[in-house]
PDB file of C-alpha atoms in Angstrom:
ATOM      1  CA  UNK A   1     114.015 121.576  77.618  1.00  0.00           C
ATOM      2  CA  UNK A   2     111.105 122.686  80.177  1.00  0.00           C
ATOM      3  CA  UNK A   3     112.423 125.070  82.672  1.00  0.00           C
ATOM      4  CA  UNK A   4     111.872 128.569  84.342  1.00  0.00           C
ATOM      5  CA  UNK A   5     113.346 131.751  82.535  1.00  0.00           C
ATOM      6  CA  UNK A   6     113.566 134.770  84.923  1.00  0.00           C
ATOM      7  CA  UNK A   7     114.610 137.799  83.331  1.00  0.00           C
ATOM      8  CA  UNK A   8     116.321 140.286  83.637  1.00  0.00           C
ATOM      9  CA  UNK A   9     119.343 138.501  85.784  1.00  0.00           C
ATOM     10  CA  UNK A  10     120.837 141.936  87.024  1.00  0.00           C
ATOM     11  CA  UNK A  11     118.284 144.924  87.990  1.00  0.00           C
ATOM     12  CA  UNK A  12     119.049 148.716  88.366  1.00  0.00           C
ATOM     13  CA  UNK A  13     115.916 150.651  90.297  1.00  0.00           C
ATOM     14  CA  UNK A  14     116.143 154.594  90.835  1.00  0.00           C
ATOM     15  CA  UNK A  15     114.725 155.920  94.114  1.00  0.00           C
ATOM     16  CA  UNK A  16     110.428 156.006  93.006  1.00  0.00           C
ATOM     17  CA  UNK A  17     110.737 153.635  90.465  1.00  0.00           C
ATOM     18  CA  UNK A  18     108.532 150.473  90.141  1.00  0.00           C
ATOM     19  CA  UNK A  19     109.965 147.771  87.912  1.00  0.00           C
ATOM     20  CA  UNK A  20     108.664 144.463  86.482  1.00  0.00           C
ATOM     21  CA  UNK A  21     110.461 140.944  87.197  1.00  0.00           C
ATOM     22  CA  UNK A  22     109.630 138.181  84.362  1.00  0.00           C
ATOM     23  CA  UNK A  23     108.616 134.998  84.768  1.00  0.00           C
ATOM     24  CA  UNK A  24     108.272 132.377  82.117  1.00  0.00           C
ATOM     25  CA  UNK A  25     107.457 128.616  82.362  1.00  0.00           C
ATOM     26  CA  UNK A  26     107.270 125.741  80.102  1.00  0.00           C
ATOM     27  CA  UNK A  27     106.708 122.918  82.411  1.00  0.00           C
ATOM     28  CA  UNK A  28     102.647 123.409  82.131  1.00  0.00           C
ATOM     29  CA  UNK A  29     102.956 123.798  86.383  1.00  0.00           C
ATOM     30  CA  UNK A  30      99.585 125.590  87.440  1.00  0.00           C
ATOM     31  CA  UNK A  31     100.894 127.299  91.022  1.00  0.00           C
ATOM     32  CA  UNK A  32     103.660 129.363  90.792  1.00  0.00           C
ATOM     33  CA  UNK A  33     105.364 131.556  93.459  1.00  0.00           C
ATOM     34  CA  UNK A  34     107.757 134.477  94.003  1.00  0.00           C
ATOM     35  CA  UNK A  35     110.247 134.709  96.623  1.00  0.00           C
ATOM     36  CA  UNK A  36     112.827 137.306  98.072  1.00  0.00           C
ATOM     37  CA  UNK A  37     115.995 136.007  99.432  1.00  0.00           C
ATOM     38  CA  UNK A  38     118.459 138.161 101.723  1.00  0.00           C
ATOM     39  CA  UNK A  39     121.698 136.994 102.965  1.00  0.00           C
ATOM     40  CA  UNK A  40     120.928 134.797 106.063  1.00  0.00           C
ATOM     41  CA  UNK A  41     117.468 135.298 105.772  1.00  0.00           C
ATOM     42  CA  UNK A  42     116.650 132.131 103.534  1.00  0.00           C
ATOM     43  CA  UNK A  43     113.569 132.522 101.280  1.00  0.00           C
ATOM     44  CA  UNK A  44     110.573 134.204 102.038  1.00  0.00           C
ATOM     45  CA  UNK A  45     107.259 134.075 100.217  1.00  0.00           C
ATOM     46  CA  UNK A  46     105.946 137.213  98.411  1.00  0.00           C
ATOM     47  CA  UNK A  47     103.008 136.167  96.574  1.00  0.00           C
ATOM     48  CA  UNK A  48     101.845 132.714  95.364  1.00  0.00           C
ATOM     49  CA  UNK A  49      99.628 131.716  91.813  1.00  0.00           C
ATOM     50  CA  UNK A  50      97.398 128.468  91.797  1.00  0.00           C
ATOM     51  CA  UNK A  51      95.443 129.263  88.822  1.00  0.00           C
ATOM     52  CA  UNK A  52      95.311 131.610  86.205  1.00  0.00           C
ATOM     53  CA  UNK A  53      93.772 135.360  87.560  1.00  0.00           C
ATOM     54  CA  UNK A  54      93.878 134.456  91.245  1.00  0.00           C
ATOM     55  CA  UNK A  55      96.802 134.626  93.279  1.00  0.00           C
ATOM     56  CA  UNK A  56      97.442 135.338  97.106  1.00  0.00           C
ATOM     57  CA  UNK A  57      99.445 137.524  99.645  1.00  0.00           C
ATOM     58  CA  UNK A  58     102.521 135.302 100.875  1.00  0.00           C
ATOM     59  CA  UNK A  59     104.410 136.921 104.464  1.00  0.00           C
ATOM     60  CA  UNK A  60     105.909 139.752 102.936  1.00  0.00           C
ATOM     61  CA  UNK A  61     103.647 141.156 100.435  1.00  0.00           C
ATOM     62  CA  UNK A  62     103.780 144.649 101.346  1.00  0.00           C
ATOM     63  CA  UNK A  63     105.492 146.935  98.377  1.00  0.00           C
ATOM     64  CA  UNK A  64     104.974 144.362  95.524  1.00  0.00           C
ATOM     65  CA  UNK A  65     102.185 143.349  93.016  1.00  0.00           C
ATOM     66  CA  UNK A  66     101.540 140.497  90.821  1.00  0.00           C
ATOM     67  CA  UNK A  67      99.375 139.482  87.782  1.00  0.00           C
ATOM     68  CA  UNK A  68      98.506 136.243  86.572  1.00  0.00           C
ATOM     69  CA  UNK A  69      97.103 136.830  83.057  1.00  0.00           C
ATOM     70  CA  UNK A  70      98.414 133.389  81.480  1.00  0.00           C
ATOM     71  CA  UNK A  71      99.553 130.170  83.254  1.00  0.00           C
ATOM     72  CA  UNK A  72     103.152 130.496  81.607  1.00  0.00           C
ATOM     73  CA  UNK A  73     104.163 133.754  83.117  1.00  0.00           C
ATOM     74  CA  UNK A  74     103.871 135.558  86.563  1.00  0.00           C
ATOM     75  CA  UNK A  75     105.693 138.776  86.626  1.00  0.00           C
ATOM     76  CA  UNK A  76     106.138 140.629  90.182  1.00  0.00           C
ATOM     77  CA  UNK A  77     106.467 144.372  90.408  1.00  0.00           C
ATOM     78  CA  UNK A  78     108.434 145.565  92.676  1.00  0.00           C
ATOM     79  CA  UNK A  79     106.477 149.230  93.502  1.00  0.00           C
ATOM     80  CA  UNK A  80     108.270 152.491  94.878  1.00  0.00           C
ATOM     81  CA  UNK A  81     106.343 151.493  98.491  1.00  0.00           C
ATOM     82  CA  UNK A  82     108.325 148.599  98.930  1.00  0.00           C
ATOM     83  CA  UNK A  83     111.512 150.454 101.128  1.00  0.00           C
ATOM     84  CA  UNK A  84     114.046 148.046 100.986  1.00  0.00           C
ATOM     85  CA  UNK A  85     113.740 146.150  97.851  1.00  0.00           C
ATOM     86  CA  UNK A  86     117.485 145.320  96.986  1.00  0.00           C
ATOM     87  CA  UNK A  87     117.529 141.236  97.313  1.00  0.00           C
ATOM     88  CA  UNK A  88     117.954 138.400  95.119  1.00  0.00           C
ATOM     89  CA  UNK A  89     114.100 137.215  93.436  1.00  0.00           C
ATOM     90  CA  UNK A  90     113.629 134.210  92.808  1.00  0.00           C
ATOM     91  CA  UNK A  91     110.705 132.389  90.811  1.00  0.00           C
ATOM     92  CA  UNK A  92     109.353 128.568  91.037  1.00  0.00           C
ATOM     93  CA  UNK A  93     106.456 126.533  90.307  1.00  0.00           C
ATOM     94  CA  UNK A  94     105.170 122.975  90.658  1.00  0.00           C
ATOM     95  CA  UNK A  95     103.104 120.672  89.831  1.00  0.00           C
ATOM     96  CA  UNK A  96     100.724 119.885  92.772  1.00  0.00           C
ATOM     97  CA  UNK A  97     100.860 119.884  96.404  1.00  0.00           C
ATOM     98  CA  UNK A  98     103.544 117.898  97.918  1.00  0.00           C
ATOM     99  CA  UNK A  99     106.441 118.142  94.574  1.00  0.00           C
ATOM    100  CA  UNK A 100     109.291 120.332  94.806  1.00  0.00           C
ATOM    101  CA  UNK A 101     109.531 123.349  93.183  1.00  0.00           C
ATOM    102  CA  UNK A 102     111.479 124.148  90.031  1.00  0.00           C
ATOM    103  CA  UNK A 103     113.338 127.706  90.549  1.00  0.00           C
ATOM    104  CA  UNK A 104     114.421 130.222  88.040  1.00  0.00           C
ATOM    105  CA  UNK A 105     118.209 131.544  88.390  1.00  0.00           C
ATOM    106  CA  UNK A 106     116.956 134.089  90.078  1.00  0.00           C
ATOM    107  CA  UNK A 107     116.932 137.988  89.382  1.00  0.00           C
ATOM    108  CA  UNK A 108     119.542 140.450  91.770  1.00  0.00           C
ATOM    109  CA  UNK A 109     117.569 143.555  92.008  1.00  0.00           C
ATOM    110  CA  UNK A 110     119.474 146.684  92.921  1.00  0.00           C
ATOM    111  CA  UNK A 111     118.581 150.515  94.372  1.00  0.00           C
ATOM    112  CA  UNK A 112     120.670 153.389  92.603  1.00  0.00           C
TER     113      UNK A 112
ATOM    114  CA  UNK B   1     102.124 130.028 109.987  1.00  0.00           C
ATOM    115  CA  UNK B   2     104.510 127.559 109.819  1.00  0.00           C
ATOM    116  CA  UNK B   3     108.269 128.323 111.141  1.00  0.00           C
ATOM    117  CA  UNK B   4     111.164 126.195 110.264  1.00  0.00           C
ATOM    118  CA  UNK B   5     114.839 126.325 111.867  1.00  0.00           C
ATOM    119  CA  UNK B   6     117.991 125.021 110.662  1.00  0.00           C
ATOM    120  CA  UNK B   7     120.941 124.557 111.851  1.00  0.00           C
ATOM    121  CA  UNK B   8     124.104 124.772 112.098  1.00  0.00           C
ATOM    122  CA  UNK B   9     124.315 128.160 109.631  1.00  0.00           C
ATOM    123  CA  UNK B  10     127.731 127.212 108.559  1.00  0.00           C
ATOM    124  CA  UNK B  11     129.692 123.573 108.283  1.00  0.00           C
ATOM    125  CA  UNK B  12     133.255 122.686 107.627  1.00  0.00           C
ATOM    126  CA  UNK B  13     134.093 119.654 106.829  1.00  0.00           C
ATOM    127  CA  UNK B  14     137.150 117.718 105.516  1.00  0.00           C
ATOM    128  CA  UNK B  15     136.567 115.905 101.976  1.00  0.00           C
ATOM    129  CA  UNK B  16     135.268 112.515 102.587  1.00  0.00           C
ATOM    130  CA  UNK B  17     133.978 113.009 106.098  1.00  0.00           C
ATOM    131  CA  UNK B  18     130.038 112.819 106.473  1.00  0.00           C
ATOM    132  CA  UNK B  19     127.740 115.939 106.662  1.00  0.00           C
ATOM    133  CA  UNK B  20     124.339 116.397 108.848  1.00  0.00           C
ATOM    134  CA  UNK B  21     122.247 119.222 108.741  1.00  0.00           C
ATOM    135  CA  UNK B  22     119.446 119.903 111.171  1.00  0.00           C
ATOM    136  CA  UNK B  23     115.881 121.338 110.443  1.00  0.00           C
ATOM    137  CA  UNK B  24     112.874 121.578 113.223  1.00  0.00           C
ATOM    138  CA  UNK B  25     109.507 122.478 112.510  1.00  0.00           C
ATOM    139  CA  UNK B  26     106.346 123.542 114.163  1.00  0.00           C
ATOM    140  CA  UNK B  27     103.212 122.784 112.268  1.00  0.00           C
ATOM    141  CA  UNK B  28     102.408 119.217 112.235  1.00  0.00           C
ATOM    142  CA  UNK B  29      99.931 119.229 109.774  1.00  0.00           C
ATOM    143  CA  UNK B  30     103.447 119.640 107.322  1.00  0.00           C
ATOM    144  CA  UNK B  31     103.825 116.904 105.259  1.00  0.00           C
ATOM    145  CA  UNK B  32     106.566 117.319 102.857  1.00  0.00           C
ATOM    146  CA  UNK B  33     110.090 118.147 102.742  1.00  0.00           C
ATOM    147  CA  UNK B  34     112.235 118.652 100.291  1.00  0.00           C
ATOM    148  CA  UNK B  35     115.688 120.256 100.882  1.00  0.00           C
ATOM    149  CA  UNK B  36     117.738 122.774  98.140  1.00  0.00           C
ATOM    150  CA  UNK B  37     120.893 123.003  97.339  1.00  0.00           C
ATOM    151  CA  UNK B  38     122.276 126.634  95.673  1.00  0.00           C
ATOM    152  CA  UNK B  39     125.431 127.020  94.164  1.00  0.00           C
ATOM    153  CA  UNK B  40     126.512 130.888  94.271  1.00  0.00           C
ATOM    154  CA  UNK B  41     124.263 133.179  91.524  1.00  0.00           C
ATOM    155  CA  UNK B  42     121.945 130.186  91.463  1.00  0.00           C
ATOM    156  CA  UNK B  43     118.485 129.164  91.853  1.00  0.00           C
ATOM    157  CA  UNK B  44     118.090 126.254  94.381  1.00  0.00           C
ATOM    158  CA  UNK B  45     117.982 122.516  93.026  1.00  0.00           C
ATOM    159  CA  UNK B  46     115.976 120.299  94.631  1.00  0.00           C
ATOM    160  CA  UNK B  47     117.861 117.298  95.967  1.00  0.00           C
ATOM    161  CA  UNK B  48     115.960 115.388  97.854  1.00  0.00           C
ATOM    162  CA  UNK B  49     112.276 114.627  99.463  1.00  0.00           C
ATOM    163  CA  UNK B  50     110.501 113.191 102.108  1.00  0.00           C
ATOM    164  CA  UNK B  51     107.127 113.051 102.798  1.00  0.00           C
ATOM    165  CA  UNK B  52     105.433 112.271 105.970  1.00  0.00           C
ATOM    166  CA  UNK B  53     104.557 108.859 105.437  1.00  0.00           C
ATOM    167  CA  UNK B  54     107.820 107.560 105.555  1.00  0.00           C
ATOM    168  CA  UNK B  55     111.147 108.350 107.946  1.00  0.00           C
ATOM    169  CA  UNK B  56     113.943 107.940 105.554  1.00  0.00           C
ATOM    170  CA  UNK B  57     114.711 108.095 101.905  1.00  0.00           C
ATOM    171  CA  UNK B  58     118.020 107.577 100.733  1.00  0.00           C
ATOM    172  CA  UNK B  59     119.542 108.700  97.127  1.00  0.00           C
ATOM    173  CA  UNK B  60     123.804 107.700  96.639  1.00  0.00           C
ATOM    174  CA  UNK B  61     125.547 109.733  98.870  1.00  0.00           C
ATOM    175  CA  UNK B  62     122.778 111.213 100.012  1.00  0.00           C
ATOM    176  CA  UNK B  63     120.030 110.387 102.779  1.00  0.00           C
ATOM    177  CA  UNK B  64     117.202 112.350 104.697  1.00  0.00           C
ATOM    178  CA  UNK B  65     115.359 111.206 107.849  1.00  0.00           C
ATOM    179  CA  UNK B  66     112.289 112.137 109.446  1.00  0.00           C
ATOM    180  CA  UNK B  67     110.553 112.251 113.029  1.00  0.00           C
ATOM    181  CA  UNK B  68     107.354 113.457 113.134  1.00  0.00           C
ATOM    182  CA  UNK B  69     106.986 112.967 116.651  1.00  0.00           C
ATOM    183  CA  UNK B  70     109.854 115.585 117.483  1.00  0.00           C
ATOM    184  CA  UNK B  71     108.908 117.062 114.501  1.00  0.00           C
ATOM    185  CA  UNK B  72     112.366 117.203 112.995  1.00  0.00           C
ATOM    186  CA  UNK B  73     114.151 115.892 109.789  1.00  0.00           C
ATOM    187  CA  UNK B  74     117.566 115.794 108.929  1.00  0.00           C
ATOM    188  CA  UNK B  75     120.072 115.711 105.820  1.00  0.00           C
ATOM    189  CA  UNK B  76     123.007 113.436 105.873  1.00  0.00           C
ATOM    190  CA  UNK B  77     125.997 113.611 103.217  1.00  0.00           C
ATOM    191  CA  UNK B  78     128.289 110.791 103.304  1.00  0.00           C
ATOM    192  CA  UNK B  79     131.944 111.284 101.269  1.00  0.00           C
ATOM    193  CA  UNK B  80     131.932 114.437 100.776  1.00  0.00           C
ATOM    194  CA  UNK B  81     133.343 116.121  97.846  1.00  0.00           C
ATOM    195  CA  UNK B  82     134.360 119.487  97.071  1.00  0.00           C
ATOM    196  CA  UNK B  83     131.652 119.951  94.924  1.00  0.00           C
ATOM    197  CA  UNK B  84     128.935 119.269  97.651  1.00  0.00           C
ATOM    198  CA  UNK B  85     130.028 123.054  98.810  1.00  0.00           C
ATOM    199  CA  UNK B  86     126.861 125.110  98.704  1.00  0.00           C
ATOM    200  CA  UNK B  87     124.326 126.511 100.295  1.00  0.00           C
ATOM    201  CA  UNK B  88     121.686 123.880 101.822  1.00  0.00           C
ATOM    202  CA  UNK B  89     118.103 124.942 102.640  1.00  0.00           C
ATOM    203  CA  UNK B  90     115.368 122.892 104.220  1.00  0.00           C
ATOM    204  CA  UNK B  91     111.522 123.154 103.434  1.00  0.00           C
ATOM    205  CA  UNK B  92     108.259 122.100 104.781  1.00  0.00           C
ATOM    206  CA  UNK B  93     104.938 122.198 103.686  1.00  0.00           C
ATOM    207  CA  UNK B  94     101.608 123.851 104.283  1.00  0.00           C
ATOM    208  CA  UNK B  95      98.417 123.324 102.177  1.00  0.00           C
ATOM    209  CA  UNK B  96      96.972 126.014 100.834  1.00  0.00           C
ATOM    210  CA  UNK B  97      93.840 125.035  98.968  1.00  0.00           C
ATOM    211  CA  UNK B  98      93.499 123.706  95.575  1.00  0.00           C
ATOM    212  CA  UNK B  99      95.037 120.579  95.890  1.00  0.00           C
ATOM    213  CA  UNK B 100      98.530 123.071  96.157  1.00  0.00           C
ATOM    214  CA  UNK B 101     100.999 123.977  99.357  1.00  0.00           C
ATOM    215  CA  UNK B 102     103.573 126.826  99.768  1.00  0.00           C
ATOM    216  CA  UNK B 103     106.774 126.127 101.504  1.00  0.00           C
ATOM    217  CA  UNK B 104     108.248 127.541 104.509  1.00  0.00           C
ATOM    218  CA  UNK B 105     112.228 127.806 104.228  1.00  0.00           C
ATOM    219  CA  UNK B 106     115.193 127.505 106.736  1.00  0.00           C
ATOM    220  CA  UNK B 107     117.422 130.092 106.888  1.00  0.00           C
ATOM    221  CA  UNK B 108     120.289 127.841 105.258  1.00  0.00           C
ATOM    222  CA  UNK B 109     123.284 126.310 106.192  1.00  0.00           C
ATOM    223  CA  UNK B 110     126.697 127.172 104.214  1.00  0.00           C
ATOM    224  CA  UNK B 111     128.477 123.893 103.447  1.00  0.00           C
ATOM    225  CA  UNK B 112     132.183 124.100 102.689  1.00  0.00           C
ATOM    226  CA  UNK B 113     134.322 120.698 101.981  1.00  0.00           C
ATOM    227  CA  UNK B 114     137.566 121.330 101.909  1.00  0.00           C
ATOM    228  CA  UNK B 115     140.431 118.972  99.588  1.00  0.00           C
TER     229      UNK B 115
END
């Protein structure tokens, strides 16, 4: 079945630490998009893929990179600049403008 | 940028009584929106559409309507079960180049049906 695999589901991070989120899709979707959800905050964009090696800033870029290296997967790093980065990540692509998104089940990343 | 608000945050309703949520938007140049349900641990699920183009869909017990105008679109839930208890988030659209958009979220509204 064609879906999003976001791994891994629970995170640990150490105060300094950068760590990797995966991203893998089978659904041939060429845009593809990470977003950070906090309780009663909703989603909010981080970065956003439309093509393999280019992506773009979303509204809260700051503290996180991306690559885009093939069209399956997208991983985010989460970098030791981003202060606050316990929150539940979530992955999605699509197919084109105006289609919903497909989402991953999401990663809950965690400061120790 | 585009800002989206939903309301109310949280809904109680009996099972079998009908559901509306609220979303507003400001950028009219949005064109599509789809609203999420998530279940707890969960990636949303899309549920159902609407683009601009038309001002309501329908799908079973579900229905969304749309005034461009006022620039506000709405979900409706009819018989509600106790499985319809979620988390419901509303989206719109923005165009971003490339024939592709990104999507602006509401901040959710908790839905709980109780038996």
């Amino acid at each position: 079945d064609g879906g999003i695999t976001q791994s891994p589901k629970y995170l640990f991070r150490k105060e300094g630490q950068n760590v990797t989120l995966s991203c893998e899709q089978n659904l041939n979707h060429d845009a593809m998009y990470w977003y950070r959800q906090d309780p009663g905050q909703g989603l909010r964009l981080i970065y956003y893929s439309q093509i393999v090696n280019d992506f773009q800033k979303g509204d809260i870029a700051e503290g996180y990179s991306v690559s885009r290296e093939k069209k399956e997967s997208f991983p985010l790093t989460v970098t030791s600049a981003q202060k606050n980065p316990t929150a539940f990540y979530l992955c999605a692509s699509t197919q084109g403008a105006n289609y919903g998104y497909t989402f991953g089940s999401g990663t809950r990343l965690t400061v120790v | 940028g585009e800002n989206v608000e939903q309301h109310p945050s949280t809904l109680s309703v009996q099972e079998g009584d009908s559901a509306v949520i609220k979303c507003t938007y400001s950028d009219s140049a949005s064109n599509y929106f789809p609203w999420y349900k998530q279940e707890l641990g969960k990636g949303p699920q899309l549920i159902i559409d609407i683009r601009s183009n038309v001002g309501e869909k329908k799908d079973q017990r579900i229905a969304v309507t749309l005034n461009k105008t006022a620039k506000h679109f709405s979900l409706h839930i009819t018989e509600t079960q106790p499985e319809d208890s979620a988390v419901y988030f509303c989206a719109a659209s923005i165009r971003v180049g490339r024939g592709y958009s990104t999507l602006t979220f509401g901040k959710g509204t908790m839905l709980l049906v109780s038996p």
